[in-house]
Amino acid sequence: MPLPRTIAALAAMVACAMAAPHGAVDDAPPREVLDEQRAALAFVAPVGLSVLGEKLLFSAFHVQRGQELWASDGTPQGTAIVKDIRPGFQGSFPSGHVLFNGALYFAADDGATGIELWKSDGTAAGTVRVADIRPGAQGSMPNSMVVWGDTLVFVADDGRSGFQLWKTRGDAASTQRISDIGAGTNAPNHGSFARQLTPLGSRLFFTASDGTAGHELWVTDGTRAGTRRVKDIRRGPEAARIEQLVVLDGTLYFTADDGVHGAELWTSDGTSAGTKLVADLRPGRDGARPNHLATANGALYFAANDGKSGIELWRSDGTAAGTKLVKDIRPGPQNSLPSYVVALGDSVLFAATDGQHGTELWTSDGTAEGTRMVKDIEPGAAGSSPANLTRLGERIWFAAADGSTGSRPWSSDGSASGTRIERHPAPPGGVAMRFTAWGDAVAFVAGDGHGNERLWRRTADNAIVLIGAPLEQRLR
C-alpha cells in the first residue's frame, strides 16, 4: 500500500537529512517556508499517539524543528515539543512508541549516538536515552518493542552480534541481550532479524533465522539458553512466510507456508510436535492465504479463500473440524474481501462487500444468520469503504465516505442506529486514522483540507477541535 503523500514527502526529507554527517549542524535545505508554517504549533503528520496520564504523546513534524516528540493536554497552551532531542531541521525522528512502566519508550537519534532506545515521562527532564547499546554514530536501531511481564523486549544491533533480542527494565544496567541467534553462521552484523514479537505467558514467540534455515518460528524464556527454534516448518533455506501471530486461550496461531500446502492457518504450543497445520482449507500449493486474524468470544476469525467461495469470512476453534466458512457473503467464486476485522463484544465487525452494496460495515457473531451488513452508509455500488477499524471502549471507530462529505471519522456500536458520523469540521482531506482513546475524548489524525495530516480531538460534548495551529497551505 503506498504511503500517503504527506508521509512519503516527510520520509524523503528525513532520508535526505540523514545523509548529513552526525554531529554536523542540521541546516534546513533551501525551500519555501510560509510564515504560518513557522508557528510554534504548526506541526503535521502526527504518529505514535500514546496516552500517558492526562497527556497525549506523539511524534510530529515541524518545518523548523524536524520530527520530534510532542505532548498535549488538549489545549493550545498545553501542547508543545517535549524535548528537542536533535536540534535543527532534521529532528530525532522518534518511532516505535510503546508505553511501559509509567513512561513512553521509543527509538530516536540525537545526532551524536545514532538511533538508540529512549524513554520519556512527558517532560524535558524526564526524556532520556536508556542505553547506548552501540556506541558511535550508527546506533543500534531498536525496533519491534513489546511489553513482556516486567520487561520491555525489543530487537537491536550492538555492532557485534547483529540484530538480536534485547530486554530492559528502563535503565542501562538492566538493558541486556537475550539471544545470540546465528552466532558463527551469519555474517557479522546480520544477526537473526527477529520480528513479530508475541508474548504468551512466560514465553515470547517470534520469527527469526539462524542462517541454517529460513525465517521460522522461535521462542524464548528470556535467557539465551532458553531461546530456540520451535520448528523448521519449511525445511531448507526458504522461509515459511510466518505472519500474523495471535494468541487465543493460551495458544499461538499464525499463518505459514510449509512448501506443500501453501499459506494456511497453523498453531503452536511451543513444541515441535505441537506446531501443526490447523486445517488445509485449500488443498494444493496455492493455499487459502488466511488474513486479518482476530479473536472474539473464544474463536479465531479471518478472511480466506478455499478456492470455491472466494475470499470470505471464516471462523476456527483451533481444530480442523471446527474451522468453517461463516458465510458466503458474496455468493459464488467472487470475493467479499473481509478486512479490518475487529472484535466488539461477542461479535466481530469488518469491512466487506456482498456485490450489491459495495464495501460497507458488517458484523458477525460466527453464524451465517448473525452475519449482516451493519449500515449501508453509501448506497450503491461504490460503498463507503470503511477503513482503519479500531475498538475504543464499546464502540468501533473507523473512516468511511458517505458520498457527500468525503472520508470522515465514524463510530459504531454494531447496530444501524448506533452507527454515526463524527462531524469533522475540515473539508475532506484524507482518511481518518490512528484513533486513540484519550480520557473521555478521542484523538485521531485526519486531513485539514489543505493536504496536511493533522491531530484532532473529539471531546466529550461531541465537538471536534484541531490540536495545533491552523494551516491554509500544504506543508511541502
Tab-separated table of C-alpha atoms in Angstrom:
chain	number	residue	atom	x	y	z
A	1	MET	CA	0.000	0.000	0.000
A	2	PRO	CA	1.546	3.350	-0.974
A	3	LEU	CA	2.262	5.841	1.780
A	4	PRO	CA	0.076	8.952	1.994
A	5	ARG	CA	1.756	11.760	0.067
A	6	THR	CA	2.425	13.809	3.193
A	7	ILE	CA	4.160	10.921	4.967
A	8	ALA	CA	6.061	9.943	1.817
A	9	ALA	CA	7.284	13.522	1.402
A	10	LEU	CA	8.394	13.711	5.025
A	11	ALA	CA	10.137	10.345	4.767
A	12	ALA	CA	12.055	11.634	1.748
A	13	MET	CA	13.012	14.770	3.655
A	14	VAL	CA	14.220	12.708	6.603
A	15	ALA	CA	16.181	10.395	4.319
A	16	CYS	CA	17.918	13.393	2.794
A	17	ALA	CA	18.613	14.867	6.209
A	18	MET	CA	20.067	11.585	7.480
A	19	ALA	CA	22.714	11.791	4.775
A	20	ALA	CA	24.317	14.635	6.762
A	21	PRO	CA	27.273	13.644	8.952
A	22	HIS	CA	26.463	13.062	12.607
A	23	GLY	CA	27.456	15.983	14.745
A	24	ALA	CA	27.072	18.419	11.852
A	25	VAL	CA	24.770	21.412	12.131
A	26	ASP	CA	21.374	20.430	10.748
A	27	ASP	CA	20.789	23.317	8.368
A	28	ALA	CA	17.465	23.246	6.557
A	29	PRO	CA	17.826	22.836	2.783
A	30	PRO	CA	16.677	25.814	0.684
A	31	ARG	CA	12.899	25.717	0.246
A	32	GLU	CA	9.882	27.938	0.559
A	33	VAL	CA	8.611	28.233	4.122
A	34	LEU	CA	5.455	30.247	4.718
A	35	ASP	CA	5.036	32.386	7.804
A	36	GLU	CA	2.126	30.229	9.020
A	37	GLN	CA	4.374	27.164	8.942
A	38	ARG	CA	6.770	28.800	11.388
A	39	ALA	CA	4.085	28.995	14.078
A	40	ALA	CA	5.008	27.075	17.223
A	41	LEU	CA	2.080	24.644	16.826
A	42	ALA	CA	2.232	24.219	13.050
A	43	PHE	CA	3.098	20.532	13.305
A	44	VAL	CA	1.866	17.882	10.854
A	45	ALA	CA	1.825	14.104	10.343
A	46	PRO	CA	1.463	13.013	13.993
A	47	VAL	CA	2.194	9.323	14.604
A	48	GLY	CA	2.552	7.014	17.593
A	49	LEU	CA	-0.347	8.512	19.570
A	50	SER	CA	0.057	7.309	23.175
A	51	VAL	CA	-1.771	8.412	26.325
A	52	LEU	CA	0.422	8.863	29.406
A	53	GLY	CA	-1.569	10.121	32.373
A	54	GLU	CA	-3.642	13.027	31.085
A	55	LYS	CA	-1.256	13.820	28.247
A	56	LEU	CA	-1.192	12.601	24.677
A	57	LEU	CA	2.363	11.936	23.492
A	58	PHE	CA	3.163	11.645	19.795
A	59	SER	CA	5.828	12.235	17.181
A	60	ALA	CA	5.194	15.034	14.667
A	61	PHE	CA	6.995	17.156	12.086
A	62	HIS	CA	7.614	20.902	12.322
A	63	VAL	CA	9.305	22.708	9.467
A	64	GLN	CA	11.921	24.268	11.765
A	65	ARG	CA	12.275	21.512	14.381
A	66	GLY	CA	12.047	18.374	12.270
A	67	GLN	CA	10.369	15.230	13.611
A	68	GLU	CA	10.341	15.313	17.416
A	69	LEU	CA	8.373	14.102	20.437
A	70	TRP	CA	5.348	16.238	21.365
A	71	ALA	CA	2.832	16.257	24.212
A	72	SER	CA	-0.623	17.778	24.566
A	73	ASP	CA	-3.239	18.133	27.285
A	74	GLY	CA	-5.820	19.087	24.649
A	75	THR	CA	-5.289	22.842	24.864
A	76	PRO	CA	-3.038	25.124	22.766
A	77	GLN	CA	-1.114	26.276	25.825
A	78	GLY	CA	-0.636	22.670	26.923
A	79	THR	CA	0.739	21.479	23.563
A	80	ALA	CA	4.472	21.628	22.839
A	81	ILE	CA	7.585	19.679	21.908
A	82	VAL	CA	8.572	17.609	24.925
A	83	LYS	CA	12.272	17.864	24.193
A	84	ASP	CA	14.246	18.931	21.137
A	85	ILE	CA	16.335	15.759	21.151
A	86	ARG	CA	18.127	16.715	17.936
A	87	PRO	CA	18.025	20.493	17.464
A	88	GLY	CA	17.621	21.720	13.918
A	89	PHE	CA	15.561	20.911	10.862
A	90	GLN	CA	16.317	17.204	10.820
A	91	GLY	CA	14.896	16.196	14.195
A	92	SER	CA	15.421	12.966	16.116
A	93	PHE	CA	12.573	11.107	14.382
A	94	PRO	CA	11.092	9.216	17.374
A	95	SER	CA	9.494	5.905	16.348
A	96	GLY	CA	8.161	2.622	17.709
A	97	HIS	CA	6.290	4.204	20.650
A	98	VAL	CA	5.414	1.761	23.461
A	99	LEU	CA	4.091	2.545	26.957
A	100	PHE	CA	5.925	0.697	29.719
A	101	ASN	CA	6.283	1.211	33.461
A	102	GLY	CA	4.958	4.773	33.527
A	103	ALA	CA	6.909	6.079	30.544
A	104	LEU	CA	6.893	6.144	26.762
A	105	TYR	CA	9.719	4.203	25.140
A	106	PHE	CA	10.864	4.880	21.595
A	107	ALA	CA	13.825	4.903	19.245
A	108	ALA	CA	15.424	8.253	18.420
A	109	ASP	CA	18.618	9.770	17.027
A	110	ASP	CA	20.176	12.692	18.937
A	111	GLY	CA	22.700	13.295	16.151
A	112	ALA	CA	25.627	12.022	18.195
A	113	THR	CA	24.919	8.456	19.338
A	114	GLY	CA	22.792	7.269	16.431
A	115	ILE	CA	19.380	5.646	16.751
A	116	GLU	CA	19.108	4.291	20.290
A	117	LEU	CA	16.450	3.484	22.908
A	118	TRP	CA	14.908	6.471	24.715
A	119	LYS	CA	12.139	6.989	27.249
A	120	SER	CA	10.020	9.937	28.352
A	121	ASP	CA	7.641	10.745	31.189
A	122	GLY	CA	6.268	13.671	29.169
A	123	THR	CA	8.738	16.253	30.498
A	124	ALA	CA	12.019	17.519	29.052
A	125	ALA	CA	13.952	16.468	32.163
A	126	GLY	CA	12.349	13.037	32.072
A	127	THR	CA	13.206	12.407	28.415
A	128	VAL	CA	16.476	10.495	28.387
A	129	ARG	CA	18.381	7.853	26.497
A	130	VAL	CA	18.002	4.459	28.182
A	131	ALA	CA	21.237	2.916	26.921
A	132	ASP	CA	23.876	3.443	24.255
A	133	ILE	CA	23.780	-0.137	23.006
A	134	ARG	CA	26.025	0.540	20.023
A	135	PRO	CA	28.467	3.351	20.836
A	136	GLY	CA	29.163	5.654	17.940
A	137	ALA	CA	27.164	7.463	15.313
A	138	GLN	CA	25.398	4.496	13.735
A	139	GLY	CA	23.304	3.407	16.707
A	140	SER	CA	21.674	0.065	17.480
A	141	MET	CA	18.377	0.872	15.714
A	142	PRO	CA	15.933	-0.576	18.303
A	143	ASN	CA	12.663	-1.836	16.838
A	144	SER	CA	9.751	-4.251	17.408
A	145	MET	CA	9.288	-3.169	21.045
A	146	VAL	CA	6.802	-5.129	23.149
A	147	VAL	CA	5.979	-5.296	26.851
A	148	TRP	CA	6.502	-8.754	28.325
A	149	GLY	CA	5.795	-9.011	32.027
A	150	ASP	CA	8.059	-6.598	33.901
A	151	THR	CA	10.415	-6.058	30.958
A	152	LEU	CA	10.441	-4.315	27.616
A	153	VAL	CA	11.740	-6.574	24.865
A	154	PHE	CA	12.991	-5.298	21.527
A	155	VAL	CA	15.342	-6.042	18.638
A	156	ALA	CA	18.633	-4.172	18.309
A	157	ASP	CA	22.111	-4.462	16.793
A	158	ASP	CA	25.088	-3.864	19.086
A	159	GLY	CA	27.503	-3.897	16.135
A	160	ARG	CA	28.900	-7.315	17.056
A	161	SER	CA	26.031	-9.797	17.160
A	162	GLY	CA	23.737	-8.352	14.530
A	163	PHE	CA	20.031	-7.846	15.195
A	164	GLN	CA	19.137	-9.849	18.301
A	165	LEU	CA	16.557	-9.844	21.092
A	166	TRP	CA	17.206	-7.416	23.957
A	167	LYS	CA	15.392	-6.605	27.182
A	168	THR	CA	15.334	-3.727	29.644
A	169	ARG	CA	13.581	-2.553	32.791
A	170	GLY	CA	14.260	1.055	31.894
A	171	ASP	CA	17.904	1.747	32.661
A	172	ALA	CA	21.311	0.983	31.182
A	173	ALA	CA	22.185	-1.583	33.851
A	174	SER	CA	19.144	-3.745	33.095
A	175	THR	CA	19.498	-3.500	29.305
A	176	GLN	CA	20.818	-6.874	28.190
A	177	ARG	CA	20.961	-9.026	25.096
A	178	ILE	CA	18.748	-12.115	25.293
A	179	SER	CA	19.637	-14.029	22.143
A	180	ASP	CA	22.701	-14.995	20.160
A	181	ILE	CA	20.887	-16.493	17.195
A	182	GLY	CA	23.086	-17.360	14.235
A	183	ALA	CA	26.381	-16.955	16.080
A	184	GLY	CA	29.073	-18.495	13.915
A	185	THR	CA	26.744	-18.953	10.948
A	186	ASN	CA	25.663	-15.487	9.810
A	187	ALA	CA	27.955	-12.831	8.504
A	188	PRO	CA	28.905	-10.131	11.018
A	189	ASN	CA	26.211	-7.538	11.703
A	190	HIS	CA	23.457	-9.660	10.192
A	191	GLY	CA	22.073	-11.489	13.215
A	192	SER	CA	18.672	-13.101	13.478
A	193	PHE	CA	16.459	-10.335	12.088
A	194	ALA	CA	13.941	-11.258	14.772
A	195	ARG	CA	10.475	-9.758	14.355
A	196	GLN	CA	6.796	-10.274	15.246
A	197	LEU	CA	7.489	-10.489	18.987
A	198	THR	CA	4.390	-12.024	20.623
A	199	PRO	CA	4.150	-12.615	24.400
A	200	LEU	CA	2.318	-15.708	25.647
A	201	GLY	CA	2.581	-16.107	29.400
A	202	SER	CA	6.140	-16.905	30.438
A	203	ARG	CA	7.249	-17.317	26.837
A	204	LEU	CA	7.839	-14.926	23.969
A	205	PHE	CA	7.296	-16.164	20.428
A	206	PHE	CA	8.903	-14.512	17.422
A	207	THR	CA	10.215	-15.264	13.947
A	208	ALA	CA	13.899	-15.325	13.091
A	209	SER	CA	16.613	-17.004	11.040
A	210	ASP	CA	19.835	-18.528	12.318
A	211	GLY	CA	21.405	-18.812	8.873
A	212	THR	CA	20.854	-22.580	8.616
A	213	ALA	CA	17.141	-22.313	7.837
A	214	GLY	CA	14.763	-19.689	6.552
A	215	HIS	CA	12.765	-17.305	8.722
A	216	GLU	CA	10.981	-19.665	11.116
A	217	LEU	CA	9.123	-19.734	14.450
A	218	TRP	CA	11.223	-19.248	17.604
A	219	VAL	CA	10.517	-18.970	21.328
A	220	THR	CA	12.387	-17.649	24.366
A	221	ASP	CA	12.003	-17.690	28.137
A	222	GLY	CA	14.136	-14.549	28.383
A	223	THR	CA	17.504	-16.292	28.545
A	224	ARG	CA	19.993	-17.221	25.851
A	225	ALA	CA	19.863	-20.862	26.867
A	226	GLY	CA	16.071	-20.779	26.678
A	227	THR	CA	15.946	-19.257	23.196
A	228	ARG	CA	15.366	-21.841	20.491
A	229	ARG	CA	13.745	-22.525	17.171
A	230	VAL	CA	10.365	-24.171	17.664
A	231	LYS	CA	10.206	-25.923	14.326
A	232	ASP	CA	11.612	-25.717	10.819
A	233	ILE	CA	8.167	-25.540	9.225
A	234	ARG	CA	9.540	-25.181	5.703
A	235	ARG	CA	12.634	-27.297	5.629
A	236	GLY	CA	15.635	-25.847	3.876
A	237	PRO	CA	16.782	-22.296	3.286
A	238	GLU	CA	13.413	-20.925	2.209
A	239	ALA	CA	11.296	-19.036	4.752
A	240	ALA	CA	7.936	-20.368	5.928
A	241	ARG	CA	6.456	-16.882	5.474
A	242	ILE	CA	5.082	-16.867	9.005
A	243	GLU	CA	2.782	-13.911	9.601
A	244	GLN	CA	0.004	-12.597	11.863
A	245	LEU	CA	0.885	-14.173	15.210
A	246	VAL	CA	-2.141	-14.018	17.551
A	247	VAL	CA	-2.928	-15.625	20.904
A	248	LEU	CA	-6.221	-17.331	21.734
A	249	ASP	CA	-6.856	-19.112	25.034
A	250	GLY	CA	-3.167	-19.673	25.716
A	251	THR	CA	-2.376	-20.991	22.245
A	252	LEU	CA	-0.487	-19.336	19.410
A	253	TYR	CA	-1.999	-19.126	15.926
A	254	PHE	CA	-0.396	-17.816	12.769
A	255	THR	CA	-0.229	-18.283	9.014
A	256	ALA	CA	2.604	-20.200	7.391
A	257	ASP	CA	3.620	-21.976	4.191
A	258	ASP	CA	5.382	-25.317	4.645
A	259	GLY	CA	6.153	-25.594	0.933
A	260	VAL	CA	3.495	-28.275	0.447
A	261	HIS	CA	0.142	-26.805	1.466
A	262	GLY	CA	0.626	-23.158	0.598
A	263	ALA	CA	-0.187	-20.438	3.130
A	264	GLU	CA	-2.634	-21.860	5.696
A	265	LEU	CA	-3.601	-21.499	9.365
A	266	TRP	CA	-1.166	-23.029	11.874
A	267	THR	CA	-0.957	-23.366	15.636
A	268	SER	CA	1.827	-23.964	18.164
A	269	ASP	CA	2.161	-24.801	21.845
A	270	GLY	CA	5.896	-24.082	21.756
A	271	THR	CA	6.998	-27.610	20.893
A	272	SER	CA	7.908	-29.075	17.532
A	273	ALA	CA	5.261	-31.787	17.852
A	274	GLY	CA	2.650	-29.247	18.877
A	275	THR	CA	3.340	-26.956	15.914
A	276	LYS	CA	0.997	-28.073	13.183
A	277	LEU	CA	-1.391	-27.175	10.415
A	278	VAL	CA	-4.865	-26.426	11.769
A	279	ALA	CA	-6.755	-27.072	8.539
A	280	ASP	CA	-5.893	-27.375	4.862
A	281	LEU	CA	-8.688	-25.129	3.608
A	282	ARG	CA	-7.444	-25.057	0.037
A	283	PRO	CA	-5.516	-28.215	-0.841
A	284	GLY	CA	-2.539	-27.634	-3.087
A	285	ARG	CA	0.266	-25.124	-3.351
A	286	ASP	CA	-1.974	-22.048	-3.626
A	287	GLY	CA	-3.255	-22.299	-0.056
A	288	ALA	CA	-6.177	-20.382	1.433
A	289	ARG	CA	-3.948	-17.470	2.494
A	290	PRO	CA	-5.685	-16.545	5.769
A	291	ASN	CA	-5.580	-12.838	6.524
A	292	HIS	CA	-6.880	-10.243	9.030
A	293	LEU	CA	-6.749	-12.661	12.004
A	294	ALA	CA	-8.755	-11.524	15.045
A	295	THR	CA	-10.089	-13.214	18.185
A	296	ALA	CA	-13.582	-12.852	19.648
A	297	ASN	CA	-15.654	-14.892	22.098
A	298	GLY	CA	-13.205	-17.802	22.206
A	299	ALA	CA	-12.833	-18.148	18.457
A	300	LEU	CA	-10.466	-17.051	15.734
A	301	TYR	CA	-11.860	-15.082	12.777
A	302	PHE	CA	-10.087	-14.452	9.496
A	303	ALA	CA	-10.519	-13.974	5.765
A	304	ALA	CA	-9.543	-16.881	3.498
A	305	ASN	CA	-10.106	-18.352	0.052
A	306	ASP	CA	-10.946	-22.054	-0.181
A	307	GLY	CA	-10.861	-21.935	-3.985
A	308	LYS	CA	-14.648	-22.236	-4.262
A	309	SER	CA	-16.244	-19.353	-2.360
A	310	GLY	CA	-13.692	-16.639	-2.956
A	311	ILE	CA	-12.198	-14.616	-0.100
A	312	GLU	CA	-14.787	-14.832	2.689
A	313	LEU	CA	-15.063	-14.768	6.494
A	314	TRP	CA	-14.033	-17.930	8.361
A	315	ARG	CA	-14.124	-18.999	11.997
A	316	SER	CA	-11.974	-21.524	13.876
A	317	ASP	CA	-11.855	-23.056	17.338
A	318	GLY	CA	-8.335	-24.330	16.657
A	319	THR	CA	-9.335	-27.711	15.216
A	320	ALA	CA	-9.797	-28.853	11.622
A	321	ALA	CA	-13.403	-29.848	12.287
A	322	GLY	CA	-14.115	-26.523	13.975
A	323	THR	CA	-12.697	-24.391	11.159
A	324	LYS	CA	-15.599	-23.361	8.946
A	325	LEU	CA	-16.822	-20.775	6.497
A	326	VAL	CA	-19.039	-18.359	8.427
A	327	LYS	CA	-20.998	-17.136	5.439
A	328	ASP	CA	-20.541	-16.788	1.697
A	329	ILE	CA	-21.305	-13.064	1.844
A	330	ARG	CA	-20.818	-12.680	-1.899
A	331	PRO	CA	-22.165	-15.993	-3.220
A	332	GLY	CA	-20.071	-17.886	-5.715
A	333	PRO	CA	-16.356	-17.640	-6.504
A	334	GLN	CA	-16.259	-13.848	-6.258
A	335	ASN	CA	-14.752	-12.205	-3.177
A	336	SER	CA	-16.467	-10.309	-0.381
A	337	LEU	CA	-12.987	-9.299	0.818
A	338	PRO	CA	-13.437	-9.093	4.611
A	339	SER	CA	-10.841	-6.739	6.088
A	340	TYR	CA	-10.070	-4.722	9.243
A	341	VAL	CA	-11.625	-7.500	11.365
A	342	VAL	CA	-12.068	-6.200	14.953
A	343	ALA	CA	-13.778	-7.770	17.980
A	344	LEU	CA	-16.645	-5.975	19.721
A	345	GLY	CA	-18.387	-7.902	22.480
A	346	ASP	CA	-19.198	-11.416	21.258
A	347	SER	CA	-19.024	-10.396	17.610
A	348	VAL	CA	-16.592	-9.052	15.046
A	349	LEU	CA	-17.010	-6.000	12.853
A	350	PHE	CA	-15.320	-5.765	9.484
A	351	ALA	CA	-15.490	-4.239	6.010
A	352	ALA	CA	-16.892	-6.369	3.170
A	353	THR	CA	-18.994	-6.282	0.026
A	354	ASP	CA	-21.864	-8.565	-0.988
A	355	GLY	CA	-21.596	-7.482	-4.626
A	356	GLN	CA	-24.726	-5.354	-4.440
A	357	HIS	CA	-23.856	-2.637	-1.939
A	358	GLY	CA	-20.159	-2.012	-2.391
A	359	THR	CA	-17.804	-2.221	0.588
A	360	GLU	CA	-19.652	-1.436	3.823
A	361	LEU	CA	-19.501	-2.163	7.564
A	362	TRP	CA	-20.556	-5.711	8.513
A	363	THR	CA	-20.892	-7.678	11.750
A	364	SER	CA	-20.877	-11.385	12.603
A	365	ASP	CA	-21.453	-13.495	15.698
A	366	GLY	CA	-19.890	-16.513	13.981
A	367	THR	CA	-23.101	-17.823	12.416
A	368	ALA	CA	-24.464	-17.307	8.913
A	369	GLU	CA	-27.699	-15.929	10.359
A	370	GLY	CA	-25.833	-13.492	12.580
A	371	THR	CA	-23.676	-12.141	9.764
A	372	ARG	CA	-25.157	-8.989	8.254
A	373	MET	CA	-24.391	-5.544	6.954
A	374	VAL	CA	-24.495	-3.033	9.817
A	375	LYS	CA	-25.419	0.002	7.740
A	376	ASP	CA	-25.451	0.992	4.080
A	377	ILE	CA	-23.534	4.212	4.643
A	378	GLU	CA	-23.119	4.990	0.933
A	379	PRO	CA	-25.919	3.293	-1.051
A	380	GLY	CA	-24.944	1.912	-4.415
A	381	ALA	CA	-22.025	0.052	-5.932
A	382	ALA	CA	-19.354	2.471	-4.720
A	383	GLY	CA	-19.833	1.825	-0.989
A	384	SER	CA	-18.350	3.783	1.887
A	385	SER	CA	-15.121	1.742	2.074
A	386	PRO	CA	-14.734	1.536	5.880
A	387	ALA	CA	-11.077	1.548	6.901
A	388	ASN	CA	-8.839	1.641	9.973
A	389	LEU	CA	-11.385	-0.038	12.284
A	390	THR	CA	-10.289	0.495	15.903
A	391	ARG	CA	-12.052	-0.539	19.097
A	392	LEU	CA	-12.335	2.195	21.705
A	393	GLY	CA	-14.418	1.083	24.670
A	394	GLU	CA	-17.768	-0.257	23.485
A	395	ARG	CA	-17.586	1.318	20.049
A	396	ILE	CA	-15.641	0.837	16.850
A	397	TRP	CA	-14.165	3.935	15.241
A	398	PHE	CA	-13.365	3.947	11.539
A	399	ALA	CA	-13.036	6.080	8.422
A	400	ALA	CA	-15.810	5.982	5.801
A	401	ALA	CA	-17.182	8.099	2.951
A	402	ASP	CA	-20.934	8.675	2.596
A	403	GLY	CA	-20.694	10.293	-0.841
A	404	SER	CA	-21.498	13.812	0.324
A	405	THR	CA	-18.815	14.605	2.871
A	406	GLY	CA	-15.874	12.534	1.643
A	407	SER	CA	-13.930	10.318	4.020
A	408	ARG	CA	-14.786	11.157	7.632
A	409	PRO	CA	-14.457	9.566	11.075
A	410	TRP	CA	-17.417	7.355	12.029
A	411	SER	CA	-18.192	5.189	15.045
A	412	SER	CA	-20.493	2.232	15.641
A	413	ASP	CA	-21.804	0.014	18.423
A	414	GLY	CA	-22.601	-2.696	15.874
A	415	SER	CA	-26.173	-1.570	15.154
A	416	ALA	CA	-27.523	0.551	12.304
A	417	SER	CA	-28.996	3.120	14.690
A	418	GLY	CA	-25.764	3.250	16.670
A	419	THR	CA	-23.583	3.909	13.612
A	420	ARG	CA	-22.935	7.616	13.202
A	421	ILE	CA	-20.662	10.120	11.553
A	422	GLU	CA	-18.399	12.093	13.864
A	423	ARG	CA	-18.691	15.554	12.336
A	424	HIS	CA	-15.276	16.711	11.219
A	425	PRO	CA	-15.026	20.494	10.629
A	426	ALA	CA	-12.381	20.412	7.896
A	427	PRO	CA	-13.166	19.737	4.221
A	428	PRO	CA	-12.364	16.210	3.028
A	429	GLY	CA	-8.631	15.892	3.014
A	430	GLY	CA	-7.583	12.332	3.749
A	431	VAL	CA	-8.672	9.173	5.513
A	432	ALA	CA	-9.090	9.394	9.306
A	433	MET	CA	-6.759	7.064	11.210
A	434	ARG	CA	-4.849	6.376	14.452
A	435	PHE	CA	-7.952	6.569	16.636
A	436	THR	CA	-6.864	6.716	20.287
A	437	ALA	CA	-8.928	6.881	23.488
A	438	TRP	CA	-7.847	9.948	25.483
A	439	GLY	CA	-9.741	10.136	28.772
A	440	ASP	CA	-13.353	10.921	27.824
A	441	ALA	CA	-12.179	12.150	24.415
A	442	VAL	CA	-10.885	10.525	21.229
A	443	ALA	CA	-7.786	11.671	19.383
A	444	PHE	CA	-7.270	10.899	15.720
A	445	VAL	CA	-5.362	12.010	12.639
A	446	ALA	CA	-7.118	13.322	9.528
A	447	GLY	CA	-6.624	15.821	6.746
A	448	ASP	CA	-7.217	19.547	7.166
A	449	GLY	CA	-8.469	20.083	3.617
A	450	HIS	CA	-5.125	21.537	2.533
A	451	GLY	CA	-3.103	18.352	2.139
A	452	ASN	CA	-1.785	18.169	5.711
A	453	GLU	CA	-2.365	15.332	8.165
A	454	ARG	CA	-3.302	16.998	11.465
A	455	LEU	CA	-4.181	15.989	15.021
A	456	TRP	CA	-7.866	16.257	16.027
A	457	ARG	CA	-9.744	15.689	19.292
A	458	ARG	CA	-13.384	14.656	19.659
A	459	THR	CA	-14.433	15.977	23.058
A	460	ALA	CA	-16.992	14.544	25.480
A	461	ASP	CA	-19.598	17.031	24.199
A	462	ASN	CA	-19.071	15.724	20.626
A	463	ALA	CA	-17.132	18.750	19.381
A	464	ILE	CA	-14.149	18.065	17.118
A	465	VAL	CA	-11.278	20.510	17.503
A	466	LEU	CA	-7.877	20.876	15.875
A	467	ILE	CA	-4.889	20.398	18.166
A	468	GLY	CA	-2.347	22.782	16.723
A	469	ALA	CA	-2.203	25.934	14.623
A	470	PRO	CA	-4.427	26.057	11.515
A	471	LEU	CA	-2.661	25.909	8.142
A	472	GLU	CA	-4.063	27.288	4.884
A	473	GLN	CA	-1.381	25.752	2.666
A	474	ARG	CA	0.117	22.330	2.330
A	475	LEU	CA	3.430	21.964	4.103
A	476	ARG	CA	5.931	20.948	1.438
